[in-house]
Amino acid sequence: MQKVILVLAFLIPGVLHAQAPVSKLGSGSLEERLNQLERVMDARNSAQMALLDQMSQMQDEVADLRGKTEEHAYQIEQILQRQREIYQEIDRRLAAQPQSQSQSPTVDPTPVSATSTYSSDVSENDAYEQAIQLVLRDKRYDAAVPAFESFIKNYPDSTYVPNAHYWLGQLLFAESKYDQAKVHFSTVVTDFPDSNKRGDCILKLGIIAQQQNQTEQARELYNQVITEYADSTEAGLARKRLSNL
């Protein structure tokens, strides 16, 4: 009996502190109340373990999301770095070998810039990635054109549509199919004013006008690039072309 009383002396204050008043344990023999107390403590322990499990699960999910975010950030930085290198190469070539109006420009297709929105549609992402790889990895430009055309047809509301039009313009431009290229560059300029490829599309429209001996239109387009994208690489290229008109 003394041991039971001693146990109660230690347990009851803890239960009171844990908001489980003795008054709620009911009446009855000491053994019955001890059993009730054990059940209360077991229930509390079970609740605490459930909360710990939930917290552990949430921590795992946060860690997973953090890892994916870091991976996407790295991929975006790699794409941007590749774009900067290609722009620098184009700028270097133009500076070393200025082109006249009669020459057909050599313009490397530039990779798509990263956008603030990443599609959650895996099929959409795969279709776009396959079209991109036909250009960047496989150098199969003839196959890339129908791939981008099919992408635009199948995913007309995709966030990648303006970039798909841009790529089509670049590929057709490289083949000197200027009238077809103009359609896609103009689509980006007119229908997607927030596209980060719009400045380059205006520049390409200026180059096409220059190649087609439409000097005044070319001048207007180059000046538009300089006005709207003053500090961009495209503006620097437009200034060089203006100086050669």
Short mmCIF file of C-alpha atoms in Angstrom, two decimals:
data_model
loop_
_atom_site.label_atom_id
_atom_site.label_comp_id
_atom_site.label_asym_id
_atom_site.label_seq_id
_atom_site.Cartn_x
_atom_site.Cartn_y
_atom_site.Cartn_z
CA MET A 1 0.00 0.00 0.00
CA GLN A 2 2.81 2.39 0.78
CA LYS A 3 4.24 1.77 -2.68
CA VAL A 4 0.90 2.56 -4.30
CA ILE A 5 0.59 5.78 -2.34
CA LEU A 6 4.13 6.72 -3.30
CA VAL A 7 3.38 6.11 -6.99
CA LEU A 8 0.28 8.27 -6.76
CA ALA A 9 2.29 11.01 -5.10
CA PHE A 10 4.49 11.19 -8.19
CA LEU A 11 1.90 10.57 -10.92
CA ILE A 12 -1.02 12.74 -9.87
CA PRO A 13 0.86 16.11 -9.99
CA GLY A 14 2.12 15.23 -13.46
CA VAL A 15 -1.39 14.42 -14.61
CA LEU A 16 -2.67 17.67 -13.12
CA HIS A 17 0.02 19.57 -15.01
CA ALA A 18 -0.92 17.75 -18.25
CA GLN A 19 -4.52 19.00 -17.92
CA ALA A 20 -5.93 15.66 -16.85
CA PRO A 21 -7.52 16.51 -13.47
CA VAL A 22 -8.04 13.72 -10.99
CA SER A 23 -11.67 14.78 -10.75
CA LYS A 24 -12.18 13.46 -14.29
CA LEU A 25 -10.85 10.02 -13.43
CA GLY A 26 -14.14 9.13 -11.76
CA SER A 27 -14.73 7.45 -8.48
CA GLY A 28 -14.10 3.93 -7.39
CA SER A 29 -11.38 1.93 -5.82
CA LEU A 30 -7.79 3.02 -5.93
CA GLU A 31 -7.00 0.26 -8.41
CA GLU A 32 -9.79 1.40 -10.76
CA ARG A 33 -8.55 4.97 -10.66
CA LEU A 34 -5.00 3.77 -11.33
CA ASN A 35 -6.30 1.89 -14.39
CA GLN A 36 -8.11 5.00 -15.56
CA LEU A 37 -4.97 7.02 -15.05
CA GLU A 38 -2.96 4.52 -17.11
CA ARG A 39 -5.50 4.74 -19.92
CA VAL A 40 -5.32 8.54 -19.87
CA MET A 41 -1.54 8.45 -20.03
CA ASP A 42 -1.59 5.84 -22.81
CA ALA A 43 -4.01 7.97 -24.84
CA ARG A 44 -1.84 11.04 -24.34
CA ASN A 45 1.30 9.13 -25.35
CA SER A 46 -0.44 7.78 -28.46
CA ALA A 47 -1.49 11.31 -29.44
CA GLN A 48 2.04 12.58 -28.94
CA MET A 49 3.47 9.77 -31.08
CA ALA A 50 0.96 10.53 -33.84
CA LEU A 51 1.98 14.19 -33.78
CA LEU A 52 5.66 13.23 -33.93
CA ASP A 53 4.97 10.97 -36.93
CA GLN A 54 3.15 13.82 -38.71
CA MET A 55 5.99 16.23 -38.00
CA SER A 56 8.54 13.73 -39.30
CA GLN A 57 6.52 13.22 -42.48
CA MET A 58 6.22 16.97 -43.03
CA GLN A 59 9.97 17.40 -42.55
CA ASP A 60 10.63 14.70 -45.17
CA GLU A 61 8.26 16.43 -47.62
CA VAL A 62 9.91 19.81 -47.05
CA ALA A 63 13.35 18.29 -47.61
CA ASP A 64 12.14 16.69 -50.84
CA LEU A 65 10.68 19.96 -52.10
CA ARG A 66 13.88 21.81 -51.19
CA GLY A 67 15.91 19.29 -53.17
CA LYS A 68 13.70 19.65 -56.24
CA THR A 69 13.84 23.44 -56.01
CA GLU A 70 17.63 23.40 -55.87
CA GLU A 71 17.77 21.00 -58.83
CA HIS A 72 15.49 23.23 -60.93
CA ALA A 73 17.50 26.31 -59.98
CA TYR A 74 20.68 24.60 -61.14
CA GLN A 75 19.10 23.55 -64.45
CA ILE A 76 17.86 27.09 -65.07
CA GLU A 77 21.29 28.54 -64.37
CA GLN A 78 22.87 26.06 -66.79
CA ILE A 79 20.43 27.08 -69.55
CA LEU A 80 21.03 30.77 -68.94
CA GLN A 81 24.79 30.25 -68.99
CA ARG A 82 24.59 28.41 -72.30
CA GLN A 83 22.49 31.21 -73.76
CA ARG A 84 24.97 33.85 -72.63
CA GLU A 85 27.83 31.93 -74.24
CA ILE A 86 26.01 31.62 -77.56
CA TYR A 87 25.07 35.31 -77.59
CA GLN A 88 28.70 36.20 -76.92
CA GLU A 89 29.81 33.96 -79.79
CA ILE A 90 27.33 35.59 -82.19
CA ASP A 91 28.45 39.02 -81.08
CA ARG A 92 32.11 38.02 -81.57
CA ARG A 93 31.45 36.71 -85.08
CA LEU A 94 29.58 39.83 -86.13
CA ALA A 95 32.37 42.02 -84.80
CA ALA A 96 35.03 40.01 -86.65
CA GLN A 97 33.16 39.61 -89.94
CA PRO A 98 30.58 42.35 -90.58
CA GLN A 99 27.96 41.20 -93.06
CA SER A 100 26.63 43.18 -96.00
CA GLN A 101 23.01 43.27 -97.07
CA SER A 102 23.62 40.68 -99.79
CA GLN A 103 25.16 38.12 -97.46
CA SER A 104 23.08 35.46 -95.79
CA PRO A 105 23.62 35.71 -92.04
CA THR A 106 24.97 32.79 -90.06
CA VAL A 107 22.90 32.67 -86.91
CA ASP A 108 23.14 29.79 -84.50
CA PRO A 109 19.81 28.71 -83.00
CA THR A 110 19.90 29.98 -79.42
CA PRO A 111 18.54 27.83 -76.61
CA VAL A 112 15.28 28.64 -74.98
CA SER A 113 15.54 30.83 -71.91
CA ALA A 114 14.09 29.62 -68.64
CA THR A 115 10.70 30.89 -67.76
CA SER A 116 9.08 31.68 -64.35
CA THR A 117 6.48 28.96 -65.07
CA TYR A 118 7.28 25.24 -65.28
CA SER A 119 4.55 23.02 -66.72
CA SER A 120 3.20 20.27 -64.48
CA ASP A 121 2.20 18.19 -67.53
CA VAL A 122 4.88 15.51 -67.91
CA SER A 123 3.83 14.68 -71.48
CA GLU A 124 3.99 18.35 -72.40
CA ASN A 125 7.45 18.70 -70.86
CA ASP A 126 8.68 15.56 -72.61
CA ALA A 127 7.36 16.68 -76.00
CA TYR A 128 9.04 20.05 -75.68
CA GLU A 129 12.29 18.56 -74.39
CA GLN A 130 12.42 16.13 -77.32
CA ALA A 131 12.01 18.97 -79.81
CA ILE A 132 14.73 20.99 -78.07
CA GLN A 133 17.15 18.06 -78.06
CA LEU A 134 16.70 17.60 -81.81
CA VAL A 135 18.37 21.00 -82.13
CA LEU A 136 20.86 21.19 -79.28
CA ARG A 137 22.03 17.59 -79.01
CA ASP A 138 21.22 15.80 -82.26
CA LYS A 139 21.58 18.75 -84.67
CA ARG A 140 18.65 17.34 -86.64
CA TYR A 141 17.21 20.67 -87.71
CA ASP A 142 15.00 19.14 -90.42
CA ALA A 143 13.30 16.92 -87.83
CA ALA A 144 13.06 19.75 -85.29
CA VAL A 145 10.74 21.85 -87.47
CA PRO A 146 7.85 19.33 -87.57
CA ALA A 147 8.49 18.52 -83.91
CA PHE A 148 7.91 22.13 -82.86
CA GLU A 149 4.95 22.46 -85.23
CA SER A 150 3.40 19.35 -83.68
CA PHE A 151 4.04 20.69 -80.18
CA ILE A 152 2.21 23.96 -80.92
CA LYS A 153 -0.70 22.02 -82.40
CA ASN A 154 -0.96 19.56 -79.50
CA TYR A 155 -0.34 22.06 -76.67
CA PRO A 156 -1.71 25.42 -77.87
CA ASP A 157 -2.05 26.76 -74.32
CA SER A 158 1.40 25.70 -73.15
CA THR A 159 3.71 28.22 -71.52
CA TYR A 160 6.33 26.98 -74.00
CA VAL A 161 4.38 28.05 -77.10
CA PRO A 162 6.14 31.43 -77.57
CA ASN A 163 9.53 29.70 -77.34
CA ALA A 164 8.37 27.02 -79.79
CA HIS A 165 7.46 29.78 -82.27
CA TYR A 166 10.83 31.37 -81.65
CA TRP A 167 12.66 28.11 -82.39
CA LEU A 168 10.66 27.60 -85.58
CA GLY A 169 11.57 31.12 -86.66
CA GLN A 170 15.24 30.46 -85.95
CA LEU A 171 15.29 27.16 -87.83
CA LEU A 172 13.49 28.55 -90.88
CA PHE A 173 15.65 31.68 -90.76
CA ALA A 174 18.80 29.52 -90.87
CA GLU A 175 17.43 27.88 -94.02
CA SER A 176 16.78 31.32 -95.55
CA LYS A 177 13.04 30.66 -95.56
CA TYR A 178 12.48 34.24 -94.54
CA ASP A 179 8.75 34.58 -95.23
CA GLN A 180 7.97 31.53 -93.11
CA ALA A 181 10.34 32.65 -90.39
CA LYS A 182 8.66 36.07 -90.29
CA VAL A 183 5.34 34.44 -89.40
CA HIS A 184 6.74 32.85 -86.25
CA PHE A 185 8.86 35.82 -85.17
CA SER A 186 5.88 38.14 -85.67
CA THR A 187 3.67 35.81 -83.63
CA VAL A 188 6.01 36.13 -80.65
CA VAL A 189 6.25 39.92 -81.02
CA THR A 190 2.49 40.44 -81.37
CA ASP A 191 0.90 37.68 -79.28
CA PHE A 192 3.45 37.28 -76.47
CA PRO A 193 4.62 40.76 -75.39
CA ASP A 194 6.05 39.38 -72.13
CA SER A 195 8.21 36.73 -73.80
CA ASN A 196 11.90 37.05 -73.05
CA LYS A 197 12.55 36.16 -76.70
CA ARG A 198 10.57 39.12 -78.06
CA GLY A 199 13.61 41.40 -78.39
CA ASP A 200 15.50 38.80 -80.40
CA CYS A 201 12.44 38.22 -82.61
CA ILE A 202 12.27 41.94 -83.45
CA LEU A 203 15.98 41.85 -84.26
CA LYS A 204 15.49 38.87 -86.57
CA LEU A 205 12.60 40.62 -88.32
CA GLY A 206 14.96 43.54 -88.89
CA ILE A 207 17.61 41.23 -90.36
CA ILE A 208 15.02 39.62 -92.65
CA ALA A 209 13.88 43.06 -93.84
CA GLN A 210 17.52 43.94 -94.48
CA GLN A 211 18.06 40.74 -96.47
CA GLN A 212 14.95 41.52 -98.54
CA ASN A 213 16.27 45.03 -99.29
CA GLN A 214 13.60 46.70 -97.16
CA THR A 215 16.07 49.11 -95.65
CA GLU A 216 13.65 51.55 -94.02
CA GLN A 217 11.68 48.77 -92.36
CA ALA A 218 14.92 47.21 -91.15
CA ARG A 219 15.99 50.55 -89.70
CA GLU A 220 12.68 50.91 -87.86
CA LEU A 221 12.93 47.42 -86.40
CA TYR A 222 16.53 47.90 -85.25
CA ASN A 223 15.56 51.18 -83.59
CA GLN A 224 12.61 49.43 -81.93
CA VAL A 225 14.98 46.89 -80.40
CA ILE A 226 17.27 49.67 -79.14
CA THR A 227 14.35 51.63 -77.70
CA GLU A 228 12.52 48.78 -76.01
CA TYR A 229 15.53 46.68 -74.95
CA ALA A 230 18.23 49.31 -74.55
CA ASP A 231 20.66 47.37 -72.36
CA SER A 232 20.25 43.96 -74.01
CA THR A 233 22.57 41.96 -76.22
CA GLU A 234 20.00 42.31 -78.99
CA ALA A 235 20.27 46.09 -78.78
CA GLY A 236 24.04 45.87 -79.22
CA LEU A 237 23.60 43.72 -82.33
CA ALA A 238 20.95 46.12 -83.66
CA ARG A 239 23.34 49.08 -83.27
CA LYS A 240 26.02 47.27 -85.25
CA ARG A 241 23.59 46.48 -88.04
CA LEU A 242 22.34 50.07 -88.12
CA SER A 243 25.89 51.26 -88.59
CA ASN A 244 26.18 49.01 -91.67
CA LEU A 245 22.94 50.13 -93.33
#
